[in-house]
XYZ file of C-alpha atoms in Angstrom:
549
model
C 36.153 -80.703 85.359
C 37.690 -78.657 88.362
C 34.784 -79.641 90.831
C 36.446 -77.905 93.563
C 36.551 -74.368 91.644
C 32.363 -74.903 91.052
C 32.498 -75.466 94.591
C 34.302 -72.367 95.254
C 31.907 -70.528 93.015
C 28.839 -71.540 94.588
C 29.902 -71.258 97.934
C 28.202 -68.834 100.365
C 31.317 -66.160 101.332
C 30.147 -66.067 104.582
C 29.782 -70.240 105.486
C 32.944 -70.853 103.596
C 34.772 -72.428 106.608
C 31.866 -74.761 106.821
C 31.794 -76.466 103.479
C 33.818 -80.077 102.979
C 37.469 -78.833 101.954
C 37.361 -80.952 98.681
C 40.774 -79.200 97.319
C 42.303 -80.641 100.711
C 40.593 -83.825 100.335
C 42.130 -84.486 97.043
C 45.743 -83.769 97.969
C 45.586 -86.119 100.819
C 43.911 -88.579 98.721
C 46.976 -88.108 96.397
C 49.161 -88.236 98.718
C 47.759 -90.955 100.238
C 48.257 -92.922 96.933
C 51.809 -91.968 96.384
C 52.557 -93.533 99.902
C 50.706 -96.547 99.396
C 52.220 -97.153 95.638
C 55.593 -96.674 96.988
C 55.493 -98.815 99.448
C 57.697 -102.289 98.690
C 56.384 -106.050 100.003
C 58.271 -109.377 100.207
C 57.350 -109.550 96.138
C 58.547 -106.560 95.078
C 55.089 -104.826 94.685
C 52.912 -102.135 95.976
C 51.090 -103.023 99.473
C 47.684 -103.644 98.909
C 45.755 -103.583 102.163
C 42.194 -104.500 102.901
C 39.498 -101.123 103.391
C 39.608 -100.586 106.773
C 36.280 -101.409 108.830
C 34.341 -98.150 110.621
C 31.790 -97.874 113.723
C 29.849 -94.311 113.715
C 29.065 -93.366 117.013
C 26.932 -90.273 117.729
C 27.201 -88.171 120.757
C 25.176 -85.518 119.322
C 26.567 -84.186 115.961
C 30.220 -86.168 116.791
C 31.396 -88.645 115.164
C 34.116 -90.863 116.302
C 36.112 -93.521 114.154
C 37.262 -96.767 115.878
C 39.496 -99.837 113.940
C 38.346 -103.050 115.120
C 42.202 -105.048 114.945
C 45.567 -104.211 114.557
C 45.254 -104.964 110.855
C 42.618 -102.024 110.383
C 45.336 -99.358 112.081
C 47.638 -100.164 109.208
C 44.506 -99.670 106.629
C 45.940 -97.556 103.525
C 44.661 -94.253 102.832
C 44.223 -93.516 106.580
C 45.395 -90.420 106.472
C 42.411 -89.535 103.690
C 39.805 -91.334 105.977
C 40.941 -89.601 108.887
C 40.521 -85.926 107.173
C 36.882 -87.189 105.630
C 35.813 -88.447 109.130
C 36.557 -84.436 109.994
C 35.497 -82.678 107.087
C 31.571 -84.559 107.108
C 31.767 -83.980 111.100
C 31.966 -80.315 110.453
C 29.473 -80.131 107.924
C 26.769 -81.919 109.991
C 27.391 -79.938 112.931
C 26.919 -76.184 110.902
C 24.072 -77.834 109.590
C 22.722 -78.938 112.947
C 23.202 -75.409 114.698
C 21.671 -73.971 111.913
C 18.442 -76.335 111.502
C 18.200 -76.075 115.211
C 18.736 -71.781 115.467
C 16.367 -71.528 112.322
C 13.238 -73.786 114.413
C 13.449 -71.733 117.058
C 13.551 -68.270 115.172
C 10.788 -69.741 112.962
C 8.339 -70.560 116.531
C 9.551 -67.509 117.846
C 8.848 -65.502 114.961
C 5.251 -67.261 115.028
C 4.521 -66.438 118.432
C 5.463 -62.904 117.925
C 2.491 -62.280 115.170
C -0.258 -60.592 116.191
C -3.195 -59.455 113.913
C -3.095 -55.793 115.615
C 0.450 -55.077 115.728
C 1.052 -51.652 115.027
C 2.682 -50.904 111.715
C 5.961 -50.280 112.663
C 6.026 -53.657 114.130
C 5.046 -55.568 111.774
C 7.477 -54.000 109.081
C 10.692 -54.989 111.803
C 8.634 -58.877 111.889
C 8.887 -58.808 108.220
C 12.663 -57.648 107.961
C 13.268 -60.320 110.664
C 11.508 -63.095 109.371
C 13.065 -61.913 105.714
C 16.552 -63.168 107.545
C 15.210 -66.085 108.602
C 13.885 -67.157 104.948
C 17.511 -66.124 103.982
C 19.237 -68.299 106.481
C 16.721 -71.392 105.610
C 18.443 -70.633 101.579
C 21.452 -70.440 102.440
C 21.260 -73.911 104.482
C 19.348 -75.822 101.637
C 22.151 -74.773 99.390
C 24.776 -75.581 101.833
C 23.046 -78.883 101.813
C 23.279 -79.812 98.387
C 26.859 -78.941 97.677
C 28.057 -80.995 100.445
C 26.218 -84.137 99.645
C 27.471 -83.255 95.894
C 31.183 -82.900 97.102
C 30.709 -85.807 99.838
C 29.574 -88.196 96.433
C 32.584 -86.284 94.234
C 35.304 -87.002 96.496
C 34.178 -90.646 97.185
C 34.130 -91.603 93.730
C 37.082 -89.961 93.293
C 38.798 -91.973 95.886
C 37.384 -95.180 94.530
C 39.105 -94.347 91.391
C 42.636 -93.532 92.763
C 42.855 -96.240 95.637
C 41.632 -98.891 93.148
C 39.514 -99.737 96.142
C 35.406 -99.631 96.321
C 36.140 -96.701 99.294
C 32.561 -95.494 98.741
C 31.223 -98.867 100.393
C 33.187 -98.122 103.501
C 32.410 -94.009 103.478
C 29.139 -93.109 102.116
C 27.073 -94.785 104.853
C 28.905 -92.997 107.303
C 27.765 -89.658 105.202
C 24.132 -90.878 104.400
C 24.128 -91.626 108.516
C 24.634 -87.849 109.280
C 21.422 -85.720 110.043
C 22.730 -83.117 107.345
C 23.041 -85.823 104.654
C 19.842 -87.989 105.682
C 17.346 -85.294 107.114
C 14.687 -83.013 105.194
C 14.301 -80.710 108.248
C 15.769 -77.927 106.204
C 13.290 -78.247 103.209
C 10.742 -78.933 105.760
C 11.418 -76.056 107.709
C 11.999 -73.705 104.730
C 8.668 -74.591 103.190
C 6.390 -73.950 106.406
C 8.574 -70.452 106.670
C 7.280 -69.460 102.953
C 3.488 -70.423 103.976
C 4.112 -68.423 106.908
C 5.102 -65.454 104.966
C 2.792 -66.461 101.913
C 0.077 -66.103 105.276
C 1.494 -63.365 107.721
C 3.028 -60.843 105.510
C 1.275 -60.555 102.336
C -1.102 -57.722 102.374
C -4.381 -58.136 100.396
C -5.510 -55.543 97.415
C -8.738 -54.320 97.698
C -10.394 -54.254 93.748
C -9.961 -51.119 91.955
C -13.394 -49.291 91.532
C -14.443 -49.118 87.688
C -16.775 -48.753 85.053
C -17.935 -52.531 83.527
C -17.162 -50.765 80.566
C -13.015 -50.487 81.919
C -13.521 -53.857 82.903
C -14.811 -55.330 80.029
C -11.738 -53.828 78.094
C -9.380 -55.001 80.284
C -10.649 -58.891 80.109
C -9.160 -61.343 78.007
C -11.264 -60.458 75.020
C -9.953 -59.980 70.785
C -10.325 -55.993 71.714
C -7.223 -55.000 73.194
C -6.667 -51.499 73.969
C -3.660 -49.121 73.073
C -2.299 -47.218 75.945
C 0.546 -44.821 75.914
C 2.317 -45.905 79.060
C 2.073 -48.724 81.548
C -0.268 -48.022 84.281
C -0.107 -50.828 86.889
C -2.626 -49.429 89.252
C -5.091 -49.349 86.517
C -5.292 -53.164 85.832
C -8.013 -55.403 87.677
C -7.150 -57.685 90.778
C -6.929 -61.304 90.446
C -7.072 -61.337 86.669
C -4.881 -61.791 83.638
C -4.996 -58.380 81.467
C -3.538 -57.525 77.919
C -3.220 -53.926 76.414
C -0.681 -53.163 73.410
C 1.790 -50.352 74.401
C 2.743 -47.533 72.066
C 6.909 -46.919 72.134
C 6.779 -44.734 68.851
C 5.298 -43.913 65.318
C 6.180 -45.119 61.701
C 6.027 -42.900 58.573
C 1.941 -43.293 58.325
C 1.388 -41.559 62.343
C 0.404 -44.954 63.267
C 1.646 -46.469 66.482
C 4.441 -49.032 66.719
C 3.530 -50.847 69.952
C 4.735 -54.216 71.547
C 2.148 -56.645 73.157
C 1.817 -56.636 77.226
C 0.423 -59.037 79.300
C -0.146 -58.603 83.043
C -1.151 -61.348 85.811
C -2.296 -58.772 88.985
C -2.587 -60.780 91.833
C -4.714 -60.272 94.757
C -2.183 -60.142 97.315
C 0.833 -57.419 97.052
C 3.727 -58.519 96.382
C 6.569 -57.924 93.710
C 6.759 -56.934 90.267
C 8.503 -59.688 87.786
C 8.553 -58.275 84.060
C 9.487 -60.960 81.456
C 10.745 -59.745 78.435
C 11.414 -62.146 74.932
C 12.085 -61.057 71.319
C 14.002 -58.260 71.802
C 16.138 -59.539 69.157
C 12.907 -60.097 66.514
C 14.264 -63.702 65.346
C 15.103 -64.801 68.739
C 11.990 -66.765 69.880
C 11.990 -68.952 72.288
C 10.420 -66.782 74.584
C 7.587 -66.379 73.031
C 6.190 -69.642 73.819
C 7.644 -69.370 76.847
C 5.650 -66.705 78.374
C 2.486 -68.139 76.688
C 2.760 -71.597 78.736
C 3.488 -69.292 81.711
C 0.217 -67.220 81.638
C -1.615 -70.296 81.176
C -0.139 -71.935 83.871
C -0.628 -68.442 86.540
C -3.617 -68.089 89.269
C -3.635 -64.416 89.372
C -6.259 -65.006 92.073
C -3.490 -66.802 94.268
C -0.351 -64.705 92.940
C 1.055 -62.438 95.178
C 2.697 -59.495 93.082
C 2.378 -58.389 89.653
C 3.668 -60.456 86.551
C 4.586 -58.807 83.441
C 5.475 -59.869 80.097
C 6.139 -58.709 76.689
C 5.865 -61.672 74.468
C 7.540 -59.489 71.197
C 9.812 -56.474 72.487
C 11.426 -55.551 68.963
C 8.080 -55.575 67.170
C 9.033 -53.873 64.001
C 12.392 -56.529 63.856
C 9.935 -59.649 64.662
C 7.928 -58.507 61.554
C 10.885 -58.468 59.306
C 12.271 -61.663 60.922
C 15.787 -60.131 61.697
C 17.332 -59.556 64.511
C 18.153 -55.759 64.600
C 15.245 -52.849 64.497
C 13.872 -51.812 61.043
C 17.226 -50.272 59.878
C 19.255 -52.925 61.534
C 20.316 -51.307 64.894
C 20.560 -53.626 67.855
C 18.467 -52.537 70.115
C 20.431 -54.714 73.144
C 22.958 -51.803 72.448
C 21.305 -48.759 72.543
C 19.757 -49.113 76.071
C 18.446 -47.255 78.117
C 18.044 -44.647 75.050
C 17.362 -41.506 74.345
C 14.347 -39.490 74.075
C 15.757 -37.292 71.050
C 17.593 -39.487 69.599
C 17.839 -41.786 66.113
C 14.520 -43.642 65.989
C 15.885 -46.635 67.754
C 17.471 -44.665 70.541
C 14.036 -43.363 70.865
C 11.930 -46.704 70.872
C 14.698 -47.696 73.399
C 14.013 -45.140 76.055
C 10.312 -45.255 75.188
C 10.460 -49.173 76.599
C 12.174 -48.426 79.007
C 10.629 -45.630 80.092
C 6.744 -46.921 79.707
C 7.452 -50.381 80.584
C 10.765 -51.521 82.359
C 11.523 -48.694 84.929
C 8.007 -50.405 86.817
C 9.826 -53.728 87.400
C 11.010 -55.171 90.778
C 12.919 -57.622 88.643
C 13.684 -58.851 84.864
C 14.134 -61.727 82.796
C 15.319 -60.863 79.473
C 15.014 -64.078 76.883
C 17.256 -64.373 74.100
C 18.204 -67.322 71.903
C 21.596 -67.727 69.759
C 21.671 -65.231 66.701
C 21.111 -66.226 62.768
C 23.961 -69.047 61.765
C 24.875 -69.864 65.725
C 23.315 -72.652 68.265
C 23.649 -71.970 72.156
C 23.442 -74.377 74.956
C 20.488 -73.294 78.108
C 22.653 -70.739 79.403
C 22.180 -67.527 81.982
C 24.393 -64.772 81.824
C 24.746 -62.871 85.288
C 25.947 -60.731 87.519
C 27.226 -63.383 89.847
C 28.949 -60.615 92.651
C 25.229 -59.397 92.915
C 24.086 -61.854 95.201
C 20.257 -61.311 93.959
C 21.175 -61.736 90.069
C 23.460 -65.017 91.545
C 20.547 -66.687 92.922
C 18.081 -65.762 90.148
C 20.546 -67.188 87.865
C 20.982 -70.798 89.904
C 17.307 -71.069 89.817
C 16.979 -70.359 85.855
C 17.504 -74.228 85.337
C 20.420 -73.633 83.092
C 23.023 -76.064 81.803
C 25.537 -73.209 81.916
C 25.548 -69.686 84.043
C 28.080 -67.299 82.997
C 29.511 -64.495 85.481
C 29.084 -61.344 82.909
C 28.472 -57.934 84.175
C 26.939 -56.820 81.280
C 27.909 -54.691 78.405
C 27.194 -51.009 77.588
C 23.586 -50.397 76.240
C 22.297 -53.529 76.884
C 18.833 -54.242 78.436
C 20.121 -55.849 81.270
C 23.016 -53.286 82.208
C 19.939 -50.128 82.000
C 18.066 -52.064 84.451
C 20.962 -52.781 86.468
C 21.931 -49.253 86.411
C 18.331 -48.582 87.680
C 18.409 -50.860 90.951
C 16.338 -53.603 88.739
C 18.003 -57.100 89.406
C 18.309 -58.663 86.222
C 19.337 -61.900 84.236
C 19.648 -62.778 80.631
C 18.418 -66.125 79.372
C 20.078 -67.767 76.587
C 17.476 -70.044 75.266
C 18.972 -72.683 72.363
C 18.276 -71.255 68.810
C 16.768 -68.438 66.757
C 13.988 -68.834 64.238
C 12.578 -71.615 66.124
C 10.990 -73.055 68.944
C 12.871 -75.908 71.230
C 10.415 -77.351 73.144
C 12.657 -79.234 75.405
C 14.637 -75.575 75.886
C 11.531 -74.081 76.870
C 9.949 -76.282 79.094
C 13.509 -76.082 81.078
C 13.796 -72.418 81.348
C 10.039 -72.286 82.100
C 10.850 -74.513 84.988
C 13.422 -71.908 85.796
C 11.149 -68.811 85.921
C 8.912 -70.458 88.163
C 11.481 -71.523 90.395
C 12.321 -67.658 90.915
C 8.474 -66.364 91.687
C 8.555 -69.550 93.918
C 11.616 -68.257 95.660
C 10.041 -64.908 95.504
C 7.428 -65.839 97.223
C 4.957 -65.313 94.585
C 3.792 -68.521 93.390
C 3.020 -71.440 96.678
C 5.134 -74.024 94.219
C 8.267 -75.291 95.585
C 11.382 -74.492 93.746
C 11.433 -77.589 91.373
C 15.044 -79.297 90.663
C 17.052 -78.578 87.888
C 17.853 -81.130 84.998
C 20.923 -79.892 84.905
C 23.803 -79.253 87.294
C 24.647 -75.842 85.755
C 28.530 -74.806 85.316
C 29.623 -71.916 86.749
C 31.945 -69.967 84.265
C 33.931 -67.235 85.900
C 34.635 -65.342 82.535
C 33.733 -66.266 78.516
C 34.784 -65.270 75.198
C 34.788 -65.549 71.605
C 36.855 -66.871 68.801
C 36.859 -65.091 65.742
C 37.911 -66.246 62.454
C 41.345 -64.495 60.918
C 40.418 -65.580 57.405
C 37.214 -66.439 55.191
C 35.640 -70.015 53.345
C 34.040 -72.991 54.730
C 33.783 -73.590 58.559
C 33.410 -76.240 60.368
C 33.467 -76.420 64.371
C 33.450 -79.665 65.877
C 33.060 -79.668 69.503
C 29.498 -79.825 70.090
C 27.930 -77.278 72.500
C 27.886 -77.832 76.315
C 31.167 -80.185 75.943
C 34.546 -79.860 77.426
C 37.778 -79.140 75.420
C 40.789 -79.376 77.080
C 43.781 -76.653 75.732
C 45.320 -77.599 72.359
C 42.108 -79.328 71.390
C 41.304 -79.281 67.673
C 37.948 -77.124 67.357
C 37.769 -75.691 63.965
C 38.864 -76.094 60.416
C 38.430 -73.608 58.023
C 38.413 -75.166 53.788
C 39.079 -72.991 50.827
C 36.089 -73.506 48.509
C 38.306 -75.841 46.799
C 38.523 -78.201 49.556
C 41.427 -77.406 50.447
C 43.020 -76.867 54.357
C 43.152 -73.523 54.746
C 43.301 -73.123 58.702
C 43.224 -74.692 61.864
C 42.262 -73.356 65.256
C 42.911 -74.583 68.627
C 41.277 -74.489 72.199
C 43.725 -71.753 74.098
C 43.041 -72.828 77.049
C 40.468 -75.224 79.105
C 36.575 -74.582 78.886
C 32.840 -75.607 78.281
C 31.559 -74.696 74.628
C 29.056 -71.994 75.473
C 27.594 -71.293 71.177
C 29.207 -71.918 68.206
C 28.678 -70.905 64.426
C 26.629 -73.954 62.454
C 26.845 -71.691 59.098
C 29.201 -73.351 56.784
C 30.077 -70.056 54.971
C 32.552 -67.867 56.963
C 34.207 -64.627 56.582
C 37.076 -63.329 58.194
C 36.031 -61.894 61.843
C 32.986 -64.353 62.079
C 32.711 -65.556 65.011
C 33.593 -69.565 65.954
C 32.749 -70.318 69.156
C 31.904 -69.248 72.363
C 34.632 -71.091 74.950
C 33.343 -70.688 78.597
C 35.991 -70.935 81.103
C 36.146 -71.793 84.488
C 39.208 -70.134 87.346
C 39.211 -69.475 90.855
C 37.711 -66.074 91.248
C 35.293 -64.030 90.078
C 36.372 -60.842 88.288
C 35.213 -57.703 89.462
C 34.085 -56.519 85.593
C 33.873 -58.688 82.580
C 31.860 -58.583 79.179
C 31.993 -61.226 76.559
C 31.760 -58.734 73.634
C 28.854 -61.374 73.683
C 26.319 -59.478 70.017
């Protein structure tokens, strides 16, 4: 549905010009149609003409388009070929100035190392060769969403012509270096070995007592510490310590579990966070399989996770802290405040404000399901990428409400993300595996990790905006679209029966959109919520919140 807004929405501003002009395409291709229906023969019907043959020479990048008879000049749709010919042409050649500047930047930038350049040299090699590894991005991702628009628009056009076009115009695309060539992923992954190589500085181990050490292991005594003290944990090795945020009515310590991968090589700090709402658990298992998974000795940066972040709600199984405050709505706290203001700011304060970046996993609340869905800053183009790479089947543009998680760490320079991972009170393992994928693809692209980015299951939607619909009156709900499927305005998408059984209210799809969540609880009362209707328009809005509890 509306390929060419996605399009839009995932283009780079800046190589805009360059991508295929799919919205054009389309109203030529139209166009094209209307000619060719409306055009009379001897029997009274629509001319239908053979697909016109096509040569592909190559002087270069060009590519030239050449009928072999008379009969082929009169070839229906010519108008469409003619503008396809031109759009791929343009494509291949940005792609080909770019592969071709990026190989020599890449051998230049090699030649230029030297193992006793003086400091101030290598930091301008590393801001340089950060632009390159930029670039190299931003041309894979070109890549893709031209050969994605270059396959939309042919089938497409083998739709509306009636005519197998993609026989005649996909070779000519599969022909083209930016269509058939892996110089870009090639070219991309030698950069990150470069920089995995060149520009990663090694940690020398901490001094300590084999006492410290001992504590610090994997071992069933885990310490208590008041604060998070990244210098203090061991190099190359996978650490745990429980982290004390406040006290309950017996003095004793509420504290949330912390585990930290230190690898040997510096690098960035990635802090994981799950259960914040206590019944939302996906996460959980999520950042187990992760830390199983993790070298620290080959890890370049620090990973940090809290498994449980709402420790006192995980115990009671509910979503909001013990007296039922949301903690997602209280952030970043305060230090004299109600006691979950002040369990807020002590998380923040002992654990978060150390993070380079976040990932804050959630799951649907009690009585809703969710589809794999990131919501994101999507003008911030760090959160934009870090959402892409989640491996979601949805990414909402959302620039986070007041007091959340993700707004405090926003509002402290930390790029963030929130993960919407299926259900609550349960554990998906298809879900997790998927957004697991996801979180390595971002060390990978951080340059943590030597995987490759791996590719997503999905082709995620891009919503530009989302909201709720709430319920005007109470009894028994049913919503029938199922999540991550189309309705189209004026669709049916809930009923609402008195406990009679009788038809008490109907509600309707206002407009176009993806089902984000919905409610699965049968029993409803007036300002429930329904559904959560992603939609999808041309731009992105400058400030937009969901309302999303």
């Amino acid at each position: 549905m509306k390929f060419e807004q996605q399009l839009a929405l995932k283009t780079i501003p800046s190589w805009a010009i360059h991508y295929l002009n799919y919205k054009k395409l389309k109203a030529v291709l139209y166009a094209d149609s209307e000619h060719a229906s409306n055009r009379p023969v001897a029997n009274g019907t629509a001319a239908e003409e053979p697909a016109g043959k096509y040569q592909l020479h190559r002087d270069g990048s060009k590519v030239h388009s050449h009928e072999s008879s008379d009969n082929d000049a009169n070839t229906s749709y010519k108008a469409f070929r003619a503008l396809f010919l031109g759009e791929v042409d343009k494509v291949n050649k940005r792609y080909v100035e770019q592969e071709s500047e990026s190989s020599e930047k890449l051998m230049a930038l090699k030649a230029q190392w030297k193992p006793d350049m003086p400091s101030e040299s290598v930091e301008a090699w590393k801001a340089d060769f950060a632009k390159l590894l930029r670039q190299l991005e931003n041309l894979s991702d070109f890549t893709q969403s031209n050969i994605t628009a270059c396959r939309k628009i042919c089938k497409k056009a083998d739709k509306v012509s009636g005519q197998p076009m993609t026989l005649s115009l996909w070779p000519l695309v599969t022909g083209l270096r930016f269509a058939k060539s892996e110089s870009d992923e090639a070219l991309l992954h030698d950069a990150r070995a470069v920089w995995r190589k060149r520009a990663a500085v090694s940690i020398a181990p901490a001094a300590s007592s084999p006492l410290e050490s001992k504590m610090r292991r994997l071992t069933p005594a885990v310490p208590t510490v008041s604060e998070l003290d990244l210098a203090s944990f061991p190099v190359g090795e996978i650490s745990r310590v429980w982290v004390a945020l406040a006290e309950d009515g017996m003095g004793l310590p509420i504290r949330v579990p912390v585990i930290v991968a230190k690898g040997s090589v510096e690098g960035p700090v990635v802090g994981i966070t799950a259960a914040l709402h206590g019944n939302e658990l996906n996460g959980i298992p999520l950042i187990h399989r992760l830390f199983d998974e993790v070298l620290p000795a080959k890890l370049h940066g620090t990973l940090v996770a809290i498994p449980v972040a709402n420790s006192p709600g995980f115990l009671l199984s509910q979503r909001g802290y013990t007296d039922g405050t949301d903690l997602n709505r209280v952030m970043p706290g305060k230090p004299n405040g109600s006691s979950p203001q002040v369990y807020a700011y002590n998380l923040m304060h002992r654990i978060i404000r150390h993070f380079d970046y976040l990932l804050d996993m959630h799951t649907a609340s009690r009585g809703r399901v969710n589809s794999l869905y990131v919501r994101a800053n999507l003008l911030d183009s760090r959160t934009a990428r870090m959402a892409r790479l989640q491996n979601p089947q949805i990414i909402v543009h959302n620039t986070s409400p007041d007091g959340s998680l993700r707004g405090a760490a926003m509002q402290r320079g930390i790029p963030a993300i929130t993960v919407e991972i299926g259900d609550p009170s349960r554990f998906q393992k298809r879900f997790v595996k998927n957004a697991l994928i996801g979180v390595t693809n971002i060390l990978s692209q951080l340059r943590m990790i030597p995987d490759e980015a791996n590719a997503s299951e999905f082709e995620p939607v891009v919503c530009t905006r989302s909201f709720w619909i709430f319920a005007k009156s109470g009894g028994i709900l049913t919503v029938h679209p199922d999540v991550n499927t189309w309705v189209r305005s004026g669709d049916l998408i809930a009923t609402i029966h008195s406990v009679f059984g009788d038809l008490e209210e109907e509600y309707f799809a206002p407009q176009d959109g993806i089902i984000v969540g919905k409610h699965v609880d049968p029993v409803c009362q007036s300002g429930n919520r329904i559904l959560h209707l992603g939609v999808v328009e041309n731009e992105l809005p400058a400030v937009v919140d969901d309302g999303h509890m």
